[in-house]
PDB file of C-alpha atoms in Angstrom:
ATOM      1  CA  MET A   1     155.212 223.453 207.837  1.00  0.00           C
ATOM      2  CA  SER A   2     154.736 219.736 207.024  1.00  0.00           C
ATOM      3  CA  GLY A   3     151.845 218.689 204.851  1.00  0.00           C
ATOM      4  CA  THR A   4     149.293 216.007 205.602  1.00  0.00           C
ATOM      5  CA  LEU A   5     147.200 213.701 203.465  1.00  0.00           C
ATOM      6  CA  ALA A   6     144.065 211.963 204.733  1.00  0.00           C
ATOM      7  CA  ILE A   7     142.473 209.255 202.564  1.00  0.00           C
ATOM      8  CA  ILE A   8     138.858 209.265 203.698  1.00  0.00           C
ATOM      9  CA  GLY A   9     136.090 206.695 203.326  1.00  0.00           C
ATOM     10  CA  LEU A  10     132.656 208.281 202.940  1.00  0.00           C
ATOM     11  CA  GLY A  11     130.721 205.040 203.360  1.00  0.00           C
ATOM     12  CA  PRO A  12     128.230 203.747 200.796  1.00  0.00           C
ATOM     13  CA  GLY A  13     125.558 206.408 201.091  1.00  0.00           C
ATOM     14  CA  ASP A  14     124.359 209.342 203.115  1.00  0.00           C
ATOM     15  CA  ASP A  15     125.641 210.832 206.377  1.00  0.00           C
ATOM     16  CA  ARG A  16     124.374 207.874 208.432  1.00  0.00           C
ATOM     17  CA  TYR A  17     127.398 205.935 207.205  1.00  0.00           C
ATOM     18  CA  LEU A  18     129.994 208.677 207.742  1.00  0.00           C
ATOM     19  CA  THR A  19     132.166 208.044 210.799  1.00  0.00           C
ATOM     20  CA  ARG A  20     133.017 210.770 213.283  1.00  0.00           C
ATOM     21  CA  GLU A  21     136.706 210.450 212.382  1.00  0.00           C
ATOM     22  CA  ALA A  22     135.908 210.926 208.695  1.00  0.00           C
ATOM     23  CA  GLU A  23     133.748 213.953 209.424  1.00  0.00           C
ATOM     24  CA  GLU A  24     136.519 215.561 211.462  1.00  0.00           C
ATOM     25  CA  ALA A  25     139.115 214.840 208.774  1.00  0.00           C
ATOM     26  CA  LEU A  26     136.908 216.394 206.103  1.00  0.00           C
ATOM     27  CA  GLY A  27     136.412 219.488 208.230  1.00  0.00           C
ATOM     28  CA  SER A  28     140.127 220.063 208.821  1.00  0.00           C
ATOM     29  CA  ALA A  29     141.242 219.671 205.193  1.00  0.00           C
ATOM     30  CA  GLU A  30     142.225 222.718 203.167  1.00  0.00           C
ATOM     31  CA  ALA A  31     141.810 220.905 199.857  1.00  0.00           C
ATOM     32  CA  LEU A  32     139.707 217.942 198.768  1.00  0.00           C
ATOM     33  CA  TYR A  33     140.511 215.612 195.865  1.00  0.00           C
ATOM     34  CA  GLY A  34     138.284 212.877 194.501  1.00  0.00           C
ATOM     35  CA  TYR A  35     136.033 211.414 191.871  1.00  0.00           C
ATOM     36  CA  ARG A  36     133.451 214.134 191.276  1.00  0.00           C
ATOM     37  CA  ALA A  37     130.458 211.943 192.247  1.00  0.00           C
ATOM     38  CA  TYR A  38     132.030 211.397 195.683  1.00  0.00           C
ATOM     39  CA  LEU A  39     133.034 215.027 196.128  1.00  0.00           C
ATOM     40  CA  ASP A  40     129.408 215.990 195.480  1.00  0.00           C
ATOM     41  CA  ARG A  41     128.473 214.081 198.653  1.00  0.00           C
ATOM     42  CA  VAL A  42     130.690 216.315 200.831  1.00  0.00           C
ATOM     43  CA  PRO A  43     129.147 219.599 202.027  1.00  0.00           C
ATOM     44  CA  ALA A  44     130.974 222.717 200.811  1.00  0.00           C
ATOM     45  CA  ARG A  45     133.044 224.544 203.424  1.00  0.00           C
ATOM     46  CA  ALA A  46     134.329 228.112 203.260  1.00  0.00           C
ATOM     47  CA  GLY A  47     138.002 228.322 202.335  1.00  0.00           C
ATOM     48  CA  GLN A  48     138.210 224.690 201.221  1.00  0.00           C
ATOM     49  CA  THR A  49     139.179 224.030 197.606  1.00  0.00           C
ATOM     50  CA  ARG A  50     137.930 221.087 195.542  1.00  0.00           C
ATOM     51  CA  HIS A  51     139.730 219.201 192.812  1.00  0.00           C
ATOM     52  CA  ALA A  52     137.384 216.818 191.001  1.00  0.00           C
ATOM     53  CA  SER A  53     138.464 214.195 188.470  1.00  0.00           C
ATOM     54  CA  ASP A  54     136.959 211.328 186.521  1.00  0.00           C
ATOM     55  CA  ASN A  55     136.590 207.735 187.627  1.00  0.00           C
ATOM     56  CA  ARG A  56     139.641 206.186 185.957  1.00  0.00           C
ATOM     57  CA  GLU A  57     142.125 208.879 186.984  1.00  0.00           C
ATOM     58  CA  GLU A  58     143.227 207.369 190.299  1.00  0.00           C
ATOM     59  CA  ALA A  59     146.972 207.626 189.671  1.00  0.00           C
ATOM     60  CA  ALA A  60     146.825 211.236 188.495  1.00  0.00           C
ATOM     61  CA  ARG A  61     144.535 212.126 191.413  1.00  0.00           C
ATOM     62  CA  ALA A  62     146.910 210.554 193.925  1.00  0.00           C
ATOM     63  CA  LYS A  63     149.930 212.336 192.428  1.00  0.00           C
ATOM     64  CA  ALA A  64     148.171 215.697 192.472  1.00  0.00           C
ATOM     65  CA  ALA A  65     147.076 215.293 196.091  1.00  0.00           C
ATOM     66  CA  LEU A  66     150.538 214.156 197.208  1.00  0.00           C
ATOM     67  CA  SER A  67     152.207 217.070 195.405  1.00  0.00           C
ATOM     68  CA  HIS A  68     149.796 219.507 197.048  1.00  0.00           C
ATOM     69  CA  ALA A  69     150.420 218.003 200.488  1.00  0.00           C
ATOM     70  CA  ALA A  70     154.193 218.168 199.904  1.00  0.00           C
ATOM     71  CA  GLU A  71     153.792 221.940 199.578  1.00  0.00           C
ATOM     72  CA  GLY A  72     152.633 222.011 203.197  1.00  0.00           C
ATOM     73  CA  ALA A  73     148.862 221.844 202.750  1.00  0.00           C
ATOM     74  CA  LYS A  74     146.311 219.774 204.650  1.00  0.00           C
ATOM     75  CA  VAL A  75     144.884 217.626 201.874  1.00  0.00           C
ATOM     76  CA  ALA A  76     142.203 214.930 201.776  1.00  0.00           C
ATOM     77  CA  ILE A  77     141.251 212.403 199.112  1.00  0.00           C
ATOM     78  CA  VAL A  78     137.728 211.005 199.356  1.00  0.00           C
ATOM     79  CA  SER A  79     136.535 207.532 198.383  1.00  0.00           C
ATOM     80  CA  GLY A  80     133.145 205.904 198.528  1.00  0.00           C
ATOM     81  CA  GLY A  81     132.874 203.069 201.024  1.00  0.00           C
ATOM     82  CA  ASP A  82     136.250 202.266 202.579  1.00  0.00           C
ATOM     83  CA  PRO A  83     139.322 203.789 200.892  1.00  0.00           C
ATOM     84  CA  GLY A  84     141.317 200.608 201.409  1.00  0.00           C
ATOM     85  CA  VAL A  85     138.862 198.329 199.561  1.00  0.00           C
ATOM     86  CA  PHE A  86     139.346 198.607 195.775  1.00  0.00           C
ATOM     87  CA  ALA A  87     139.808 202.342 196.248  1.00  0.00           C
ATOM     88  CA  MET A  88     142.219 205.247 196.653  1.00  0.00           C
ATOM     89  CA  ALA A  89     144.424 204.129 199.561  1.00  0.00           C
ATOM     90  CA  ALA A  90     146.245 201.563 197.422  1.00  0.00           C
ATOM     91  CA  SER A  91     146.679 204.102 194.605  1.00  0.00           C
ATOM     92  CA  VAL A  92     148.233 206.583 197.010  1.00  0.00           C
ATOM     93  CA  CYS A  93     150.606 203.955 198.394  1.00  0.00           C
ATOM     94  CA  GLU A  94     151.631 202.934 194.875  1.00  0.00           C
ATOM     95  CA  GLU A  95     152.494 206.535 194.005  1.00  0.00           C
ATOM     96  CA  ILE A  96     154.414 207.066 197.246  1.00  0.00           C
ATOM     97  CA  ALA A  97     156.437 203.924 196.541  1.00  0.00           C
ATOM     98  CA  ALA A  98     157.380 205.167 193.059  1.00  0.00           C
ATOM     99  CA  GLY A  99     157.510 208.892 193.801  1.00  0.00           C
ATOM    100  CA  PRO A 100     159.959 211.402 195.284  1.00  0.00           C
ATOM    101  CA  GLU A 101     161.394 211.067 198.779  1.00  0.00           C
ATOM    102  CA  SER A 102     159.392 214.086 199.946  1.00  0.00           C
ATOM    103  CA  TRP A 103     156.184 212.038 199.623  1.00  0.00           C
ATOM    104  CA  ARG A 104     157.512 209.449 202.056  1.00  0.00           C
ATOM    105  CA  ALA A 105     158.008 212.174 204.653  1.00  0.00           C
ATOM    106  CA  LEU A 106     154.335 213.194 204.582  1.00  0.00           C
ATOM    107  CA  ASP A 107     151.903 212.467 207.399  1.00  0.00           C
ATOM    108  CA  VAL A 108     149.585 210.083 205.528  1.00  0.00           C
ATOM    109  CA  ARG A 109     146.649 208.375 207.213  1.00  0.00           C
ATOM    110  CA  THR A 110     143.781 206.253 205.998  1.00  0.00           C
ATOM    111  CA  VAL A 111     140.387 206.988 207.557  1.00  0.00           C
ATOM    112  CA  PRO A 112     138.189 203.874 207.307  1.00  0.00           C
ATOM    113  CA  GLY A 113     134.615 203.818 206.097  1.00  0.00           C
ATOM    114  CA  VAL A 114     131.745 201.361 205.772  1.00  0.00           C
ATOM    115  CA  THR A 115     132.335 199.447 202.561  1.00  0.00           C
ATOM    116  CA  ALA A 116     129.436 198.325 200.343  1.00  0.00           C
ATOM    117  CA  MET A 117     129.973 194.661 201.224  1.00  0.00           C
ATOM    118  CA  LEU A 118     129.233 195.345 204.880  1.00  0.00           C
ATOM    119  CA  ALA A 119     126.301 197.656 204.174  1.00  0.00           C
ATOM    120  CA  VAL A 120     124.581 195.153 201.882  1.00  0.00           C
ATOM    121  CA  ALA A 121     125.264 192.255 204.250  1.00  0.00           C
ATOM    122  CA  ALA A 122     123.689 194.163 207.125  1.00  0.00           C
ATOM    123  CA  LYS A 123     120.524 194.770 205.099  1.00  0.00           C
ATOM    124  CA  ALA A 124     120.170 191.060 204.363  1.00  0.00           C
ATOM    125  CA  GLY A 125     121.010 189.584 207.763  1.00  0.00           C
ATOM    126  CA  ALA A 126     124.397 187.947 208.328  1.00  0.00           C
ATOM    127  CA  PRO A 127     125.642 186.395 205.076  1.00  0.00           C
ATOM    128  CA  LEU A 128     129.231 187.164 206.122  1.00  0.00           C
ATOM    129  CA  GLY A 129     128.842 185.305 209.409  1.00  0.00           C
ATOM    130  CA  HIS A 130     131.617 182.890 208.505  1.00  0.00           C
ATOM    131  CA  ASP A 131     134.662 183.025 206.187  1.00  0.00           C
ATOM    132  CA  PHE A 132     134.265 185.299 203.164  1.00  0.00           C
ATOM    133  CA  CYS A 133     136.223 187.162 200.521  1.00  0.00           C
ATOM    134  CA  ALA A 134     135.777 190.092 198.136  1.00  0.00           C
ATOM    135  CA  ILE A 135     136.585 189.977 194.419  1.00  0.00           C
ATOM    136  CA  SER A 136     136.336 192.801 191.903  1.00  0.00           C
ATOM    137  CA  LEU A 137     135.053 191.726 188.505  1.00  0.00           C
ATOM    138  CA  SER A 138     136.746 194.674 186.813  1.00  0.00           C
ATOM    139  CA  ASP A 139     139.518 193.497 184.524  1.00  0.00           C
ATOM    140  CA  ASN A 140     140.967 196.970 183.995  1.00  0.00           C
ATOM    141  CA  LEU A 141     143.918 196.173 186.275  1.00  0.00           C
ATOM    142  CA  LYS A 142     144.068 192.364 186.145  1.00  0.00           C
ATOM    143  CA  PRO A 143     143.305 189.721 183.522  1.00  0.00           C
ATOM    144  CA  TRP A 144     139.905 188.032 183.371  1.00  0.00           C
ATOM    145  CA  GLU A 145     141.575 184.623 183.549  1.00  0.00           C
ATOM    146  CA  LEU A 146     142.924 185.527 187.007  1.00  0.00           C
ATOM    147  CA  ILE A 147     139.444 186.589 188.147  1.00  0.00           C
ATOM    148  CA  LEU A 148     138.051 183.217 187.062  1.00  0.00           C
ATOM    149  CA  LYS A 149     140.853 181.421 188.888  1.00  0.00           C
ATOM    150  CA  ARG A 150     140.057 183.313 192.075  1.00  0.00           C
ATOM    151  CA  LEU A 151     136.331 182.603 191.743  1.00  0.00           C
ATOM    152  CA  ASP A 152     137.104 178.894 191.411  1.00  0.00           C
ATOM    153  CA  ALA A 153     139.379 178.979 194.444  1.00  0.00           C
ATOM    154  CA  ALA A 154     136.982 180.963 196.636  1.00  0.00           C
ATOM    155  CA  ALA A 155     133.868 178.941 195.862  1.00  0.00           C
ATOM    156  CA  GLY A 156     135.732 175.654 195.951  1.00  0.00           C
ATOM    157  CA  ALA A 157     137.103 176.474 199.395  1.00  0.00           C
ATOM    158  CA  GLY A 158     133.691 177.350 200.817  1.00  0.00           C
ATOM    159  CA  PHE A 159     133.992 181.146 201.020  1.00  0.00           C
ATOM    160  CA  VAL A 160     131.022 183.475 200.754  1.00  0.00           C
ATOM    161  CA  VAL A 161     131.974 185.773 197.852  1.00  0.00           C
ATOM    162  CA  ALA A 162     131.236 189.493 197.566  1.00  0.00           C
ATOM    163  CA  LEU A 163     131.502 190.797 194.010  1.00  0.00           C
ATOM    164  CA  TYR A 164     132.470 194.429 193.496  1.00  0.00           C
ATOM    165  CA  ASN A 165     132.206 196.204 190.120  1.00  0.00           C
ATOM    166  CA  PRO A 166     129.956 193.473 188.691  1.00  0.00           C
ATOM    167  CA  VAL A 167     128.836 195.186 185.452  1.00  0.00           C
ATOM    168  CA  SER A 168     129.757 198.193 183.355  1.00  0.00           C
ATOM    169  CA  ARG A 169     128.749 199.394 179.903  1.00  0.00           C
ATOM    170  CA  ALA A 170     132.088 198.177 178.557  1.00  0.00           C
ATOM    171  CA  ARG A 171     131.745 194.655 180.080  1.00  0.00           C
ATOM    172  CA  PRO A 172     128.065 193.719 180.456  1.00  0.00           C
ATOM    173  CA  TRP A 173     128.822 189.978 180.145  1.00  0.00           C
ATOM    174  CA  GLN A 174     131.214 189.433 183.046  1.00  0.00           C
ATOM    175  CA  LEU A 175     128.711 189.008 185.870  1.00  0.00           C
ATOM    176  CA  GLY A 176     126.892 186.276 183.959  1.00  0.00           C
ATOM    177  CA  ASP A 177     130.155 184.480 183.301  1.00  0.00           C
ATOM    178  CA  ALA A 178     131.188 184.831 186.950  1.00  0.00           C
ATOM    179  CA  LEU A 179     127.886 183.406 188.180  1.00  0.00           C
ATOM    180  CA  ALA A 180     128.196 180.491 185.751  1.00  0.00           C
ATOM    181  CA  ARG A 181     131.683 179.828 187.075  1.00  0.00           C
ATOM    182  CA  LEU A 182     130.479 179.830 190.679  1.00  0.00           C
ATOM    183  CA  ALA A 183     127.624 177.494 189.731  1.00  0.00           C
ATOM    184  CA  ARG A 184     130.239 174.824 188.976  1.00  0.00           C
ATOM    185  CA  HIS A 185     130.949 174.638 192.696  1.00  0.00           C
ATOM    186  CA  LEU A 186     127.702 175.646 194.421  1.00  0.00           C
ATOM    187  CA  PRO A 187     124.118 174.326 194.617  1.00  0.00           C
ATOM    188  CA  ALA A 188     121.527 176.033 192.419  1.00  0.00           C
ATOM    189  CA  ALA A 189     119.598 177.066 195.574  1.00  0.00           C
ATOM    190  CA  THR A 190     122.572 178.999 197.044  1.00  0.00           C
ATOM    191  CA  PRO A 191     121.308 182.403 198.275  1.00  0.00           C
ATOM    192  CA  VAL A 192     122.485 185.419 196.264  1.00  0.00           C
ATOM    193  CA  ILE A 193     121.986 189.034 197.361  1.00  0.00           C
ATOM    194  CA  PHE A 194     121.892 192.003 195.012  1.00  0.00           C
ATOM    195  CA  GLY A 195     122.274 195.289 196.882  1.00  0.00           C
ATOM    196  CA  ARG A 196     122.072 198.437 194.791  1.00  0.00           C
ATOM    197  CA  ALA A 197     122.843 201.964 196.018  1.00  0.00           C
ATOM    198  CA  VAL A 198     122.547 200.919 199.670  1.00  0.00           C
ATOM    199  CA  GLY A 199     122.470 204.003 201.871  1.00  0.00           C
ATOM    200  CA  ARG A 200     121.015 206.230 199.162  1.00  0.00           C
ATOM    201  CA  GLY A 201     117.491 207.191 198.186  1.00  0.00           C
ATOM    202  CA  GLU A 202     117.302 204.649 195.366  1.00  0.00           C
ATOM    203  CA  GLU A 203     118.431 201.767 197.584  1.00  0.00           C
ATOM    204  CA  SER A 204     117.206 198.274 196.725  1.00  0.00           C
ATOM    205  CA  VAL A 205     118.079 194.848 198.110  1.00  0.00           C
ATOM    206  CA  MET A 206     116.973 191.620 196.456  1.00  0.00           C
ATOM    207  CA  VAL A 207     117.517 188.045 197.623  1.00  0.00           C
ATOM    208  CA  THR A 208     117.423 185.306 195.006  1.00  0.00           C
ATOM    209  CA  THR A 209     119.190 182.030 194.206  1.00  0.00           C
ATOM    210  CA  LEU A 210     122.235 181.219 192.139  1.00  0.00           C
ATOM    211  CA  ALA A 211     119.986 179.586 189.543  1.00  0.00           C
ATOM    212  CA  GLU A 212     117.872 182.738 189.186  1.00  0.00           C
ATOM    213  CA  ALA A 213     120.645 185.326 189.628  1.00  0.00           C
ATOM    214  CA  PRO A 214     121.628 185.613 185.934  1.00  0.00           C
ATOM    215  CA  GLY A 215     118.230 187.162 185.233  1.00  0.00           C
ATOM    216  CA  VAL A 216     118.661 189.985 187.776  1.00  0.00           C
ATOM    217  CA  ALA A 217     119.743 193.389 186.483  1.00  0.00           C
ATOM    218  CA  ALA A 218     122.890 194.927 187.979  1.00  0.00           C
ATOM    219  CA  ASP A 219     125.172 197.889 187.365  1.00  0.00           C
ATOM    220  CA  MET A 220     128.250 199.544 188.899  1.00  0.00           C
ATOM    221  CA  ALA A 221     126.150 200.693 191.867  1.00  0.00           C
ATOM    222  CA  THR A 222     125.379 197.053 192.706  1.00  0.00           C
ATOM    223  CA  LEU A 223     127.201 194.804 195.170  1.00  0.00           C
ATOM    224  CA  VAL A 224     126.518 191.078 194.798  1.00  0.00           C
ATOM    225  CA  ILE A 225     126.996 188.565 197.618  1.00  0.00           C
ATOM    226  CA  ILE A 226     126.989 184.866 196.737  1.00  0.00           C
ATOM    227  CA  GLY A 227     126.569 182.523 199.660  1.00  0.00           C
ATOM    228  CA  SER A 228     128.554 179.375 200.325  1.00  0.00           C
ATOM    229  CA  ALA A 229     127.071 175.889 200.456  1.00  0.00           C
ATOM    230  CA  GLU A 230     126.517 176.564 204.176  1.00  0.00           C
ATOM    231  CA  THR A 231     124.562 179.822 203.737  1.00  0.00           C
ATOM    232  CA  ARG A 232     120.936 179.621 204.857  1.00  0.00           C
ATOM    233  CA  LEU A 233     117.762 181.593 204.253  1.00  0.00           C
ATOM    234  CA  ILE A 234     115.004 182.180 206.817  1.00  0.00           C
ATOM    235  CA  ALA A 235     111.669 182.914 205.125  1.00  0.00           C
ATOM    236  CA  ARG A 236     109.423 185.331 207.068  1.00  0.00           C
ATOM    237  CA  GLU A 237     105.807 185.989 206.175  1.00  0.00           C
ATOM    238  CA  GLY A 238     105.279 189.621 205.281  1.00  0.00           C
ATOM    239  CA  ARG A 239     108.978 190.440 205.724  1.00  0.00           C
ATOM    240  CA  ALA A 240     112.144 190.111 203.695  1.00  0.00           C
ATOM    241  CA  PRO A 241     114.008 186.859 204.318  1.00  0.00           C
ATOM    242  CA  LEU A 242     117.060 186.737 206.555  1.00  0.00           C
ATOM    243  CA  VAL A 243     120.202 185.368 204.954  1.00  0.00           C
ATOM    244  CA  TYR A 244     122.960 184.070 207.197  1.00  0.00           C
ATOM    245  CA  THR A 245     126.030 181.872 207.109  1.00  0.00           C
ATOM    246  CA  PRO A 246     126.387 179.792 210.299  1.00  0.00           C
ATOM    247  CA  ARG A 247     129.481 180.368 212.374  1.00  0.00           C
ATOM    248  CA  ALA A 248     130.014 176.613 212.770  1.00  0.00           C
ATOM    249  CA  VAL A 249     130.893 174.579 209.693  1.00  0.00           C
ATOM    250  CA  GLU A 250     129.088 171.238 209.721  1.00  0.00           C
ATOM    251  CA  LYS A 251     130.991 169.498 206.950  1.00  0.00           C
ATOM    252  CA  VAL A 252     134.322 169.584 205.211  1.00  0.00           C
ATOM    253  CA  ILE A 253     134.166 170.592 201.567  1.00  0.00           C
ATOM    254  CA  ALA A 254     136.372 168.333 199.449  1.00  0.00           C
TER     255      ALA A 254
END
């Protein structure tokens, strides 16, 4: 019997964001691995074991799941959002690359999910309507100087920028520094979207400007989208504004 490993994206919130493929993969797994907060979002099934771990244990979680699958089991690892976006799919691939040959023989598949960047953008309108990028502000796995370099490059080239992992208790200052760095390249009136816990009961979406953004509270449940110089805002009386980035670029940014 050959084992299988599915790396499953749960989406950003409740079952509305869970794809049919993800639901089927969850149902067929004999064992589930994941960060405990994500496992709590998956309904319990008879005969299915659960192996919860803490947030910063990605490598150990991937190794345990791969070892279990190599024994012939049908295993799944769950991630919030999409597993290929700052999540478990890369960790699994890293462990396969460094691990035993038996892991390379496994049937491994990544099941996509709705990542937070797309969920927040949809709530605000179409801020990702033209070229964009995603940058994690966490410096656990890369130096802060590299993050600043990428922020400079992205904003200077005219990309809309989605910021993952903007704030944590260990690094409360980084979002402010990142916004100040982006302000070197962008107008003060550039639209900025703060989407917190989108898809969950405590969901909130706020649209502000780059000048006002440093005063907005954020945490690890927040996804921040900073527009480009081309991003526009449509004010609507009695309704939230629509934020969009035109598909046609009207000027070349030097």
